[in-house]
Short mmCIF file of C-alpha atoms in Angstrom, two decimals:
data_model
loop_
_atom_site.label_atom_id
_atom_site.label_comp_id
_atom_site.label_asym_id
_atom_site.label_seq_id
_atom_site.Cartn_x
_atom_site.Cartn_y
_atom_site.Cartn_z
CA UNK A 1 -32.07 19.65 -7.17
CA UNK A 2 -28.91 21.85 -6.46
CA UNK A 3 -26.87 19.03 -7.13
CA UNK A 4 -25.83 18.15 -3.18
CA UNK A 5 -25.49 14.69 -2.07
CA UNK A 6 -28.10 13.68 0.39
CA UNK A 7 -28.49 11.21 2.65
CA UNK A 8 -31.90 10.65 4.52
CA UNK A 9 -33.26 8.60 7.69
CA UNK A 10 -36.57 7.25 8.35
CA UNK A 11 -39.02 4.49 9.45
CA UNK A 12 -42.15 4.98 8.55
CA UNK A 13 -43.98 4.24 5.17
CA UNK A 14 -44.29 7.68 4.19
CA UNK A 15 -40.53 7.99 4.55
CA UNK A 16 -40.07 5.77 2.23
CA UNK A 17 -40.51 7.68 -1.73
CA UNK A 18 -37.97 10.27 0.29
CA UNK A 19 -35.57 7.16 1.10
CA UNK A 20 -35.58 6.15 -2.03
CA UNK A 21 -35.17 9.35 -4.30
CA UNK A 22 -31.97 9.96 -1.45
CA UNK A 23 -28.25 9.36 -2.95
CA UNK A 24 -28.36 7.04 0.50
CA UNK A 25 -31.64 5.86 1.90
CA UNK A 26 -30.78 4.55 5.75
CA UNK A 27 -33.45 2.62 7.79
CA UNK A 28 -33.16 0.19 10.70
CA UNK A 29 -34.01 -3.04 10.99
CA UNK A 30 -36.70 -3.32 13.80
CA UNK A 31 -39.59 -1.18 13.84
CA UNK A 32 -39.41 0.10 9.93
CA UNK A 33 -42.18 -0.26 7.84
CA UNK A 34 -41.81 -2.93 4.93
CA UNK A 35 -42.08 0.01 2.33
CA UNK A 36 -39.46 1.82 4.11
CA UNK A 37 -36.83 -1.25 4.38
CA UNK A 38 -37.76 -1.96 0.31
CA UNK A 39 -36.49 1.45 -0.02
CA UNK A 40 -33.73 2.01 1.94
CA UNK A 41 -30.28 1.27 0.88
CA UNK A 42 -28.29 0.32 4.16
CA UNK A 43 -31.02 -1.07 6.88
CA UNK A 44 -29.09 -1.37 10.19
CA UNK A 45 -28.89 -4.00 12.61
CA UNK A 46 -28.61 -1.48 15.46
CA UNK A 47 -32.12 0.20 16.33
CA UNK A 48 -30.31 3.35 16.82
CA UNK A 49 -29.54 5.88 14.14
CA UNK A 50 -26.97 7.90 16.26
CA UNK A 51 -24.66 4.78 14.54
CA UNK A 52 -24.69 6.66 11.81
CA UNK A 53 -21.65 8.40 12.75
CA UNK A 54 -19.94 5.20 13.30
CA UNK A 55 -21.16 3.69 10.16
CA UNK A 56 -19.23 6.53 8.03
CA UNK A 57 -16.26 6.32 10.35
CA UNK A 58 -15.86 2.55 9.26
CA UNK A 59 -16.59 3.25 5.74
CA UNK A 60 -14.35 5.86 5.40
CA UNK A 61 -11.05 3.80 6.87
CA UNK A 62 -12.16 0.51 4.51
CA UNK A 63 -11.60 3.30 1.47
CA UNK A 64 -8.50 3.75 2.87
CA UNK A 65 -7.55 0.81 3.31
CA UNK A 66 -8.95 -0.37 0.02
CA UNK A 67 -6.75 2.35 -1.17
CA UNK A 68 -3.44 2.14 0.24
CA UNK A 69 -3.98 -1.61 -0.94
CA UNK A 70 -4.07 -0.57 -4.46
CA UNK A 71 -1.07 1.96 -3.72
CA UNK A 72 0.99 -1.00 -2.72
CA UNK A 73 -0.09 -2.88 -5.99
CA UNK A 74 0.94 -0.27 -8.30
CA UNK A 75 3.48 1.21 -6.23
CA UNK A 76 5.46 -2.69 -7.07
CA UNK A 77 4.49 -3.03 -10.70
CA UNK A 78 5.81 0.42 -11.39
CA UNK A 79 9.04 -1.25 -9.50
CA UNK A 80 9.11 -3.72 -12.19
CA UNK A 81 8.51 -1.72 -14.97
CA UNK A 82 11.54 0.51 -13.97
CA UNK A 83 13.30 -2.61 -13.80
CA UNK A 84 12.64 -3.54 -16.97
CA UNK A 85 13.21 -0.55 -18.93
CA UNK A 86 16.06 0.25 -16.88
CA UNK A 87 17.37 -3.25 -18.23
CA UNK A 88 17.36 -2.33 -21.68
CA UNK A 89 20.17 -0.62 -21.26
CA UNK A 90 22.46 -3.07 -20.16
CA UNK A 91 24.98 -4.28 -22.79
CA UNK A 92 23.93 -8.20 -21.27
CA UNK A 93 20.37 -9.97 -22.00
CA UNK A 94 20.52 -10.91 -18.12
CA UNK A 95 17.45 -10.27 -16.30
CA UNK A 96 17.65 -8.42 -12.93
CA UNK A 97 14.24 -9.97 -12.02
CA UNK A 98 13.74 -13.02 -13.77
CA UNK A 99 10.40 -14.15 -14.46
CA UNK A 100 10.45 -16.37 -11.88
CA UNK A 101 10.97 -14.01 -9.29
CA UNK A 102 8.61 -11.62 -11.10
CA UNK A 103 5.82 -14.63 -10.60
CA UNK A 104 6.81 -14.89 -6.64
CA UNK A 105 6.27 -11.37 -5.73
CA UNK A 106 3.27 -10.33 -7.74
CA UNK A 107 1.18 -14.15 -6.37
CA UNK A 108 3.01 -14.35 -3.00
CA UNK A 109 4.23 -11.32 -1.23
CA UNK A 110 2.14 -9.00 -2.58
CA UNK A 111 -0.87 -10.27 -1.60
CA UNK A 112 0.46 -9.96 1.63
CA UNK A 113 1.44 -6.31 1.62
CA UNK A 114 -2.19 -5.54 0.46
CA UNK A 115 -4.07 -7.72 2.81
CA UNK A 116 -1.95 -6.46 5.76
CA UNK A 117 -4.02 -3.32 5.55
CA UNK A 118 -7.61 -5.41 6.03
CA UNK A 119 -8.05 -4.90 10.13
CA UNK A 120 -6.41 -1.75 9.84
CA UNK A 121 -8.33 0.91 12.58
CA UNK A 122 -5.70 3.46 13.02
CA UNK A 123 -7.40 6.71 11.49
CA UNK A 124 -10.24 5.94 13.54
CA UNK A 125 -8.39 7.16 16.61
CA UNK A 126 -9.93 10.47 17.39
CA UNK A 127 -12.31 11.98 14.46
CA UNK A 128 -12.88 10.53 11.68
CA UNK A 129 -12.11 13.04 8.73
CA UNK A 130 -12.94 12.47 5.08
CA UNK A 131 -10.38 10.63 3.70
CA UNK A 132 -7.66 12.51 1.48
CA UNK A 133 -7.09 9.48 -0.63
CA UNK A 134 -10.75 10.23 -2.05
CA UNK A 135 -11.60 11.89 -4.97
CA UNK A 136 -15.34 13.05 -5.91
CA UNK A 137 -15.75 12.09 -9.65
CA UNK A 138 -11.88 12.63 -10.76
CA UNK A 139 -8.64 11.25 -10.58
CA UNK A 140 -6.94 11.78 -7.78
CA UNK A 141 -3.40 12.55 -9.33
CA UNK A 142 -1.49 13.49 -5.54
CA UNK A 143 -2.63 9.54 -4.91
CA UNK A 144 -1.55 8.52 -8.30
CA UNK A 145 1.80 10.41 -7.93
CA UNK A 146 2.71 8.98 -4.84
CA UNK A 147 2.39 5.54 -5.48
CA UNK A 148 4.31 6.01 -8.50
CA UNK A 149 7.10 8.21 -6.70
CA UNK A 150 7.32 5.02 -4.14
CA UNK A 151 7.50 2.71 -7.32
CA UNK A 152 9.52 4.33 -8.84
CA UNK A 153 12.42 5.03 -6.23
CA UNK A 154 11.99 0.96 -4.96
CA UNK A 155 13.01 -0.34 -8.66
CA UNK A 156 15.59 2.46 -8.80
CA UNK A 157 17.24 1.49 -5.96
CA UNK A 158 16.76 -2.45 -7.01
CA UNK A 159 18.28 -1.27 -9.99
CA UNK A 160 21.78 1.15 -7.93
CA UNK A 161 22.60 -2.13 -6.17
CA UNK A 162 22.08 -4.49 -8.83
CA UNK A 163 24.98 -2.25 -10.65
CA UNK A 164 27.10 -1.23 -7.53
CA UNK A 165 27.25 -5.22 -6.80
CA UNK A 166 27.71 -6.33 -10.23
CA UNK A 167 31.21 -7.72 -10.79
CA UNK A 168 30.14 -10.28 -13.71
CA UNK A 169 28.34 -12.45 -11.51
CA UNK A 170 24.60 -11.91 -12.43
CA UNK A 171 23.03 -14.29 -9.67
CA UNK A 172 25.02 -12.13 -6.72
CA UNK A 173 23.98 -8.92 -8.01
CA UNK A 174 20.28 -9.79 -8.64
CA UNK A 175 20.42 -11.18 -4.86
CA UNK A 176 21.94 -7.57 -3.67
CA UNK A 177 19.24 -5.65 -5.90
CA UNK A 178 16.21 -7.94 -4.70
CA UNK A 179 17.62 -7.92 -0.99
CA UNK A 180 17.59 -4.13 -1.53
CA UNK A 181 14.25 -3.78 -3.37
CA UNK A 182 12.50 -5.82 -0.36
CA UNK A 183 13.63 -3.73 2.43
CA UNK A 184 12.80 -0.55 0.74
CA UNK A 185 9.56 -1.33 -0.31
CA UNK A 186 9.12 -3.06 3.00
CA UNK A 187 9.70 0.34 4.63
CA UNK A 188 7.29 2.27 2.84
CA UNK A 189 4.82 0.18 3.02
CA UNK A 190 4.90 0.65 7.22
CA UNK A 191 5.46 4.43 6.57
CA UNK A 192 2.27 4.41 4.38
CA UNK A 193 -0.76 5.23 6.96
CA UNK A 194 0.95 8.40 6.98
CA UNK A 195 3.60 9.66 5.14
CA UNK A 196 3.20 12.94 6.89
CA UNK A 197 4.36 11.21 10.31
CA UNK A 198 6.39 8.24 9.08
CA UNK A 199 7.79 7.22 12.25
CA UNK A 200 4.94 7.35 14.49
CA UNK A 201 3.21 5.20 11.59
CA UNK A 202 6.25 2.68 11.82
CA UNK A 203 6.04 2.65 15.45
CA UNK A 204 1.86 2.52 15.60
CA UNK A 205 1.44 0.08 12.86
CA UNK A 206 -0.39 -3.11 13.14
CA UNK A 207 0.56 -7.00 13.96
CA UNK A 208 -0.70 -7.95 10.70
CA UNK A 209 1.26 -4.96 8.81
CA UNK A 210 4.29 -5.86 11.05
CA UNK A 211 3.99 -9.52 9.61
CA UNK A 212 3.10 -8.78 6.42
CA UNK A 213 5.96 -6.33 5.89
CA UNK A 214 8.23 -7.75 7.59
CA UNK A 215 7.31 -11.26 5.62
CA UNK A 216 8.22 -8.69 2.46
CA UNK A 217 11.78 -7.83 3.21
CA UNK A 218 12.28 -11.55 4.87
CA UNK A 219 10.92 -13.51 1.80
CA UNK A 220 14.01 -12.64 -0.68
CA UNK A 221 16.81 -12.82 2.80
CA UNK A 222 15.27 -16.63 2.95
CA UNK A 223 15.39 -17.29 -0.86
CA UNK A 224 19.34 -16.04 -1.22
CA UNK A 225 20.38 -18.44 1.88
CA UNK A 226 18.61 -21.06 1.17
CA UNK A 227 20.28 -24.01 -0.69
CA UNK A 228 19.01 -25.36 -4.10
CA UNK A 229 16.02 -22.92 -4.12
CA UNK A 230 18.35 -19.94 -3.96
CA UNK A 231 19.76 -21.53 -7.86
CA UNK A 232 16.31 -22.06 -8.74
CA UNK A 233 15.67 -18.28 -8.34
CA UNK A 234 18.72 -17.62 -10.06
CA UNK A 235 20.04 -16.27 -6.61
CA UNK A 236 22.92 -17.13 -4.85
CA UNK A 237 23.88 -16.75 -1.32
CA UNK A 238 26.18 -13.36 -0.95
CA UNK A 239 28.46 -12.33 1.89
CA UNK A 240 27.77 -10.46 5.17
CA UNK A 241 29.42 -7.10 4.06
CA UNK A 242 27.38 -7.54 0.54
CA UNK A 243 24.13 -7.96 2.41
CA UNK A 244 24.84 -4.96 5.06
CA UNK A 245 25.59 -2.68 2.00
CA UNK A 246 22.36 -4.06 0.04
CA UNK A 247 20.12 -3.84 2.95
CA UNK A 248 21.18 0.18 3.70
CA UNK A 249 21.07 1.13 0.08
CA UNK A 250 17.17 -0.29 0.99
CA UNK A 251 17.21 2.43 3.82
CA UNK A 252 18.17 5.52 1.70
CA UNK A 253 15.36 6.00 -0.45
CA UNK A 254 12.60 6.19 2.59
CA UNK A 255 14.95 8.02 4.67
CA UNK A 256 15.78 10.45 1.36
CA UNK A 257 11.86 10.88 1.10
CA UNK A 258 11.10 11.84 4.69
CA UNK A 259 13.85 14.49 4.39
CA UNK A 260 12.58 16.07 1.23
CA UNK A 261 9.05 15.54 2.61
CA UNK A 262 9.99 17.48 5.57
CA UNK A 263 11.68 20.28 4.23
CA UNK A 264 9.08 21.16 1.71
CA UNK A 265 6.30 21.10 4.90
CA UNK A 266 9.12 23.63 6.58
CA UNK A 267 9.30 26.04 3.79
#
């Protein structure tokens, strides 16, 4: 009646008009009463409600990993539409991400990125706090924000090396800007369990996020080298000092945010 959220436990049939008028209704699976299973909304397999504690600890990483799965999502198409706009200002019709390309990352590698966060365990290490991604009945604009910030800086940087490179061949720049636009994203994607401690997240970070990641910033290295499917891109295969220079201009923007992030925590 005061408006609280309440969750409530029980086995027994008279439990069971409480388990049902609860926000959560929890029972367990042997030795409940029919009425009180009906009524229940989670009936668990262990007969021991102290799993409780457990129970929330799992949900609450899945929302953040369900989260920072839909961070990487939006983080990229912000990317693009950077790119895009960004490209409107170019005196030439050429595309820095063709549609082609456009078609690999958003059906190929990003699936990857987001799925690379599915076994993730590592805010489970110690307690369990609520997750800060969450937000009760509102937007959640610091989430919001950051995804776009990370967007935002990946196609601007995509964008810096497309230019810097560009010296009227339109197939080596747009291999220097995607080259750079995998790496960065690549590297904030492994910073993203916790921007607040980037390093020990890059250093902590799963196999599959390893993989996945790394599979991000490898994908466009393989497309540029490779022969014939490098033209079919609309890449083309670019020098060692081109690709040293495209792959640090990845670097700056997650090393530039870990410095400003830093000094505003210090002030």
């Amino acid at each position: 009646k005061s408006g609280e959220v309440v969750a409530m436990t029980g086995t027994r049939t008279t439990d069971a008009e409480a388990l049902e008028l609860a926000d959560v209704g929890i029972t367990i699976a042997q030795h409940s009463a029919s009425s009180a299973c009906e009524a229940a909304d989670i009936i668990m397999n262990d007969d021991n409600l102290v799993s409780i504690a457990s129970m929330i600890s799992y949900a609450r990483q899945i929302h953040r990993n369900i989260k920072r799965a839909v961070c990487a999502v939006f983080s990229c198409y912000i990317a693009f539409l950077v790119l895009t706009i960004l490209n409107l200002f170019r005196d030439d019709t050429q595309l820095m991400l063709n549609p082609l390309l456009v078609a690999l990352v958003c059906m190929v590698m990003l699936p990857f990125a987001a799925l690379s966060y599915n076994s993730n365990r590592r805010d489970m290490v110690g307690e369990m706090p609520p997750s800060d991604y969450v937000a009760h009945k509102k937007i959640n604009f610091s989430f919001l924000g950051t995804s776009a910030l990370v967007g935002v800086l990946c196609g601007a940087v995509a964008f810096a090396s497309y230019i810097f490179m560009y010296n009227g061949a339109t197939d080596f720049a747009r291999s220097c800007g995607l080259l750079s636009f995998g790496v960065s994203f690549a590297l904030f994607g492994l910073m993203s369990t916790s921007f607040d401690k980037p390093f020990k997240a890059i250093l902590n970070a799963k196999p599959e996020m390893l993989i996945s990641y790394g599979l991000f910033a490898a994908i466009p290295i393989l497309l540029i080298y490779i022969p014939v499917v490098n033209t079919a891109f609309g890449l083309v295969a670019i020098d060692s000092l081109a690709f040293f220079i495209s792959a640090a201009t990845g670097i700056i923007p997650a090393v530039g945010y870990i410095i400003v992030r830093t000094l505003i925590k210090f002030r």
